[in-house]
PDB file of C-alpha atoms in Angstrom:
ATOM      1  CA  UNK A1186       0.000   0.000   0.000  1.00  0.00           C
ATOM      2  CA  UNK A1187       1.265   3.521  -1.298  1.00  0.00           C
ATOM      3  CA  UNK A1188       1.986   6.034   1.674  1.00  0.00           C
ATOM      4  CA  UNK A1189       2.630   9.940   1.277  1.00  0.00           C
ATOM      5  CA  UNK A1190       4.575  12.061   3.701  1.00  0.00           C
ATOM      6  CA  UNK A1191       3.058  15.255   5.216  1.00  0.00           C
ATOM      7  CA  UNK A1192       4.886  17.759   2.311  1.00  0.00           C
ATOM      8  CA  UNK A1193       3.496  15.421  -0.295  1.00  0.00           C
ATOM      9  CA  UNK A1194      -0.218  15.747   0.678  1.00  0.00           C
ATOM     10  CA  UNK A1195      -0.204  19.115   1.605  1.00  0.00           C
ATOM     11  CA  UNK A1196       1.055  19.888  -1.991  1.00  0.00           C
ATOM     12  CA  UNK A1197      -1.839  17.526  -3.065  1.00  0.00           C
ATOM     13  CA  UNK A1198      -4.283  19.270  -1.389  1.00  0.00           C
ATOM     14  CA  UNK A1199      -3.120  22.958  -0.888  1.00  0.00           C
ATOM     15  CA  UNK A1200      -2.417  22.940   2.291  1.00  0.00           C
ATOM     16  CA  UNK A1201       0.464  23.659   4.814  1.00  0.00           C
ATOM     17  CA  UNK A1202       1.712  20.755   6.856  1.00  0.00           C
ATOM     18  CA  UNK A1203       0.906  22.964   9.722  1.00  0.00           C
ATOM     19  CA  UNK A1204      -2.558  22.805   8.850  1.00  0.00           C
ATOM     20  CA  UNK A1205      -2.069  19.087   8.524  1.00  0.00           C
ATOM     21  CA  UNK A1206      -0.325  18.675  12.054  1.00  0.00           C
ATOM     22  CA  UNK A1207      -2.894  21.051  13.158  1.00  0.00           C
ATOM     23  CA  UNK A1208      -5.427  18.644  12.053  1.00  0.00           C
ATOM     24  CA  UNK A1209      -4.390  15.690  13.413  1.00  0.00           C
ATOM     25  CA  UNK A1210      -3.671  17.117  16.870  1.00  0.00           C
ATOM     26  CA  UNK A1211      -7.443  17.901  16.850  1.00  0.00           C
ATOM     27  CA  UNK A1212      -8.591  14.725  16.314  1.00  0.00           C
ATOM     28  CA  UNK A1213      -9.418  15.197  12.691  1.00  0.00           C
ATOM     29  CA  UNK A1214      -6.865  12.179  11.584  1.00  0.00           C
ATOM     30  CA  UNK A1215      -7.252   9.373  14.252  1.00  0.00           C
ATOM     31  CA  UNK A1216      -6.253   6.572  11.151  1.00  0.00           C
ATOM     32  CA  UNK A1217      -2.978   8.365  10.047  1.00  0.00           C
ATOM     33  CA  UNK A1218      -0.544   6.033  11.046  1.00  0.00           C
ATOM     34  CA  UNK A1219       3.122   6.975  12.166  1.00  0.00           C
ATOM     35  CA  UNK A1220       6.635   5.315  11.668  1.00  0.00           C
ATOM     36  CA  UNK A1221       8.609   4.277  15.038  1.00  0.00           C
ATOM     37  CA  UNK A1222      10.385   8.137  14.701  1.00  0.00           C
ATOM     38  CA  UNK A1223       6.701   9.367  15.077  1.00  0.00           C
ATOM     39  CA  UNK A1224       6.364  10.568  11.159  1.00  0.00           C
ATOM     40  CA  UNK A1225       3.380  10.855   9.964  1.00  0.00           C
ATOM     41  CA  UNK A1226       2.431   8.325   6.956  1.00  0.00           C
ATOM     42  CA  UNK A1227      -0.550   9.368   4.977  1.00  0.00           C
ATOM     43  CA  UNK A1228      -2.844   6.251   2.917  1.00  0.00           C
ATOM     44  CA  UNK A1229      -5.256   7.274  -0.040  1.00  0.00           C
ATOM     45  CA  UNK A1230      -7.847   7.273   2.254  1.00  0.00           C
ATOM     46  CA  UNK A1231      -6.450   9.761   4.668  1.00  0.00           C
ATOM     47  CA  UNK A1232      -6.202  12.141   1.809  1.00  0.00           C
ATOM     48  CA  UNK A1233     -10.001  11.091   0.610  1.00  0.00           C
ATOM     49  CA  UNK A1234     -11.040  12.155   4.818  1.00  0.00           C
ATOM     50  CA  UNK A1235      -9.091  15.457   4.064  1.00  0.00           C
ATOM     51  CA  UNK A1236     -10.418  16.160   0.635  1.00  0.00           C
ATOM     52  CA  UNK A1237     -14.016  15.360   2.798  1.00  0.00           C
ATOM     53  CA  UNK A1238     -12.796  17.725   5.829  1.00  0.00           C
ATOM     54  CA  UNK A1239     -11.752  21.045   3.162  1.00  0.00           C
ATOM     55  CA  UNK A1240     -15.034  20.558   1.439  1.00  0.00           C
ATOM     56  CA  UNK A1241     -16.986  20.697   5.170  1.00  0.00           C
ATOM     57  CA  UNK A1242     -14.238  23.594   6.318  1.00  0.00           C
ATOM     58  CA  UNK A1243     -15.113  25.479   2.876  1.00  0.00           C
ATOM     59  CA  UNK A1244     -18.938  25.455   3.889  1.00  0.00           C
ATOM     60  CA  UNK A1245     -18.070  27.624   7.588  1.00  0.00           C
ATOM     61  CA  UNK A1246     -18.710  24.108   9.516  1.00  0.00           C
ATOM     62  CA  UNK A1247     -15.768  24.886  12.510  1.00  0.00           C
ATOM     63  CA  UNK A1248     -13.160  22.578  13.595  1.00  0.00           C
ATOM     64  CA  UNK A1249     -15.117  20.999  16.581  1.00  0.00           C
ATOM     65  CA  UNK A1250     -18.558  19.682  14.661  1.00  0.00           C
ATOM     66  CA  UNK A1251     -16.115  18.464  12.468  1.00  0.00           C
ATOM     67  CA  UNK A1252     -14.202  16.344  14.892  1.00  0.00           C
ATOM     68  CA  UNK A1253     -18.089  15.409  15.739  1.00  0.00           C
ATOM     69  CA  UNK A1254     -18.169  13.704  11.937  1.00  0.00           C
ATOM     70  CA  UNK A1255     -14.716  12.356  12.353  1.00  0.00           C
ATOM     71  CA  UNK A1256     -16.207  10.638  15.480  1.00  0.00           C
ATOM     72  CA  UNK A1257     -19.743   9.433  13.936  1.00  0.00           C
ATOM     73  CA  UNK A1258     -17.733   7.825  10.994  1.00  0.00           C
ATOM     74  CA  UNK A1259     -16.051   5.850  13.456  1.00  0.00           C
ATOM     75  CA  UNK A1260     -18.372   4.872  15.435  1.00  0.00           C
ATOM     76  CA  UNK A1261     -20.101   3.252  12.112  1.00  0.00           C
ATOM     77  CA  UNK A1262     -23.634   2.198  11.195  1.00  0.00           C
ATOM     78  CA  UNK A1263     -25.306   3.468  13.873  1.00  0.00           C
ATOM     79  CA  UNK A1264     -24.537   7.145  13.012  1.00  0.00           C
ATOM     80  CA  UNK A1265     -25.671   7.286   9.717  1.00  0.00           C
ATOM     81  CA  UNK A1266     -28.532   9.346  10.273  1.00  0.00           C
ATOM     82  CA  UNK A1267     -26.720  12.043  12.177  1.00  0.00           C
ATOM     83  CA  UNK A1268     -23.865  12.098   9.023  1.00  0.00           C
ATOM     84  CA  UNK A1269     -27.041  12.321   6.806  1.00  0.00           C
ATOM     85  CA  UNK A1270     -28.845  15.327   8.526  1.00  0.00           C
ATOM     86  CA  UNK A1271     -25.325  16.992   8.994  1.00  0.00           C
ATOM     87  CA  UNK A1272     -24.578  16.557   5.347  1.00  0.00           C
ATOM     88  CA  UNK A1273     -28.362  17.963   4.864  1.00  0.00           C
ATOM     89  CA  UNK A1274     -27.496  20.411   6.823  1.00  0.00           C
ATOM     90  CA  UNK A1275     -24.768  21.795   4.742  1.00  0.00           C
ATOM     91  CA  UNK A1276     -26.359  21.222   1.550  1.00  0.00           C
ATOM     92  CA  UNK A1277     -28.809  24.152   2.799  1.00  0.00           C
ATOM     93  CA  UNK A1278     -26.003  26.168   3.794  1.00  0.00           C
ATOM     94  CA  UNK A1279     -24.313  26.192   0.691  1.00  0.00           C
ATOM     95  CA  UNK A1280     -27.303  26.529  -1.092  1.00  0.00           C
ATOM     96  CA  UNK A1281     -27.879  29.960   1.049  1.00  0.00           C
ATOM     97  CA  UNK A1282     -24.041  30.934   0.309  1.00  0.00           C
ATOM     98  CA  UNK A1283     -25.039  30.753  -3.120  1.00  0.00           C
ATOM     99  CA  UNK A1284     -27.840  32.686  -3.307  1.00  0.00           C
ATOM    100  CA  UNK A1285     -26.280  35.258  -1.474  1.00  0.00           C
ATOM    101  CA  UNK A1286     -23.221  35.202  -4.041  1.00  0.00           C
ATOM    102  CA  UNK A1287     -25.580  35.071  -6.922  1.00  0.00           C
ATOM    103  CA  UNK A1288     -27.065  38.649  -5.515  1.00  0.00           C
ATOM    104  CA  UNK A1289     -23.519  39.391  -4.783  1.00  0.00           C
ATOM    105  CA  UNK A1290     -22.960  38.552  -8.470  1.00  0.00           C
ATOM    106  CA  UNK A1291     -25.714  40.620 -10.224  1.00  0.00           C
ATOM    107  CA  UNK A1292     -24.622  44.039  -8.613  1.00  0.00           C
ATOM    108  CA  UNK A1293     -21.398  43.295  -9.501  1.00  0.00           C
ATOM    109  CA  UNK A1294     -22.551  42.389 -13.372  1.00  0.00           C
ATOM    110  CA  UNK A1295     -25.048  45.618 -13.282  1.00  0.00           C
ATOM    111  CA  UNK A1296     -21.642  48.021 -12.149  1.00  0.00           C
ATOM    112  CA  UNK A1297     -19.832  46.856 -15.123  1.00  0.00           C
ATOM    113  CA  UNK A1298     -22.793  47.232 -17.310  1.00  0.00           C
ATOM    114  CA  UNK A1299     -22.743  50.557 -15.637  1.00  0.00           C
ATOM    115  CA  UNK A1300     -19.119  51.695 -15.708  1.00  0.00           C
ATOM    116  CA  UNK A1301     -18.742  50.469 -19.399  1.00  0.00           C
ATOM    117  CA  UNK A1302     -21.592  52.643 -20.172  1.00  0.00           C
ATOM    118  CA  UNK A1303     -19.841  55.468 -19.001  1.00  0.00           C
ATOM    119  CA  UNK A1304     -16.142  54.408 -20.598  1.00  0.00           C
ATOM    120  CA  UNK A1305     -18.472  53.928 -23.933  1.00  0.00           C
ATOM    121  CA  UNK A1306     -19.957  57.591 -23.724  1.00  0.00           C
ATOM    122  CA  UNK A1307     -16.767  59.062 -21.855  1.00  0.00           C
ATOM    123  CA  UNK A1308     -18.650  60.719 -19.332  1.00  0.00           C
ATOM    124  CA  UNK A1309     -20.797  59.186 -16.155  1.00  0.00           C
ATOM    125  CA  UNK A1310     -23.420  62.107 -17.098  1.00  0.00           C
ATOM    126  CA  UNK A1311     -24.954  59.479 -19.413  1.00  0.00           C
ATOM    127  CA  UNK A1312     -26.097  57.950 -16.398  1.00  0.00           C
ATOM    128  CA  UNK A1313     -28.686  61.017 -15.544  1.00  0.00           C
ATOM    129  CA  UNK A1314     -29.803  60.092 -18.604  1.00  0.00           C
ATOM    130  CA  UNK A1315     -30.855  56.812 -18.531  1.00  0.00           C
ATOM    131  CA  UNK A1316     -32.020  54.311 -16.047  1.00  0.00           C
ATOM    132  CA  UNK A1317     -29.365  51.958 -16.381  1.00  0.00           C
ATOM    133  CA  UNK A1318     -28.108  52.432 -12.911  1.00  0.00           C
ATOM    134  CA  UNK A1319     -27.783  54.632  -9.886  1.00  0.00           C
ATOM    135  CA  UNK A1320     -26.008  57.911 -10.718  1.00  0.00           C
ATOM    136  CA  UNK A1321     -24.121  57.320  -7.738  1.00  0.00           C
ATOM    137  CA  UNK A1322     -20.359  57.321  -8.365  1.00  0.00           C
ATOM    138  CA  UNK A1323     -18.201  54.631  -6.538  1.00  0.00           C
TER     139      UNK A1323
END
């Protein structure tokens, strides 16, 4: 069975191995085994658990209710309904993160609709006459 070091799956994954040690010291890596010197060797599924842990970190979940998935996957069957609301859970999160980056999006598309109006005409007076936008200059 292939093993990576710490350097080679924080390249993988973008990471530092400080966030990796960091990690593990939480609880986040109880299957990572070690060599007798106390290095850390990494398996294809430790990296598939981290890939899992960035996508949860990504959605704002913090480090603790984490460590509370980390556990229910270890304790097996009997927490699959708890890793199926959680994962519910974030689905409606990140459903609400996009929403609010799709409004995000559309005053951002509207401003360049906006400013290359104004490059276009070489003056933001067009604005005053038109209702593409606010004749607010930022």
């Amino acid at each position: 069975m292939k093993t990576y070091s710490i350097s080679e799956v924080a390249k993988e994954l973008n990471l530092t191995p400080y966030t990796l040690r960091y990690y593990d010291k939480e609880g986040l890596l109880p299957l990572v085994e070690r060599t007798p010197s106390g290095t850390r060797l990494f398996k294809e599924s430790d990296v598939a658990a981290l890939k899992i842990i960035e996508c949860l970190k990504s959605t704002g979940m913090p480090i603790k209710e984490i460590k509370n998935f980390i556990d229910w996957c270890s304790d097996g069957d009997s927490t699959l309904q708890q890793r199926y609301d959680m994962f519910m859970e974030r689905k409606a999160t990140v459903e609400a993160q996009m929403e609010e980056l799709k409004k995000t999006m559309e005053v951002i598309e509207h401003k360049c609709v906006y400013y290359k109006t104004a490059l276009d005409a070489g003056t933001e007076d067009i604005h005053k006459k038109s209702k593409i936008g606010i004749s607010v200059t930022n």
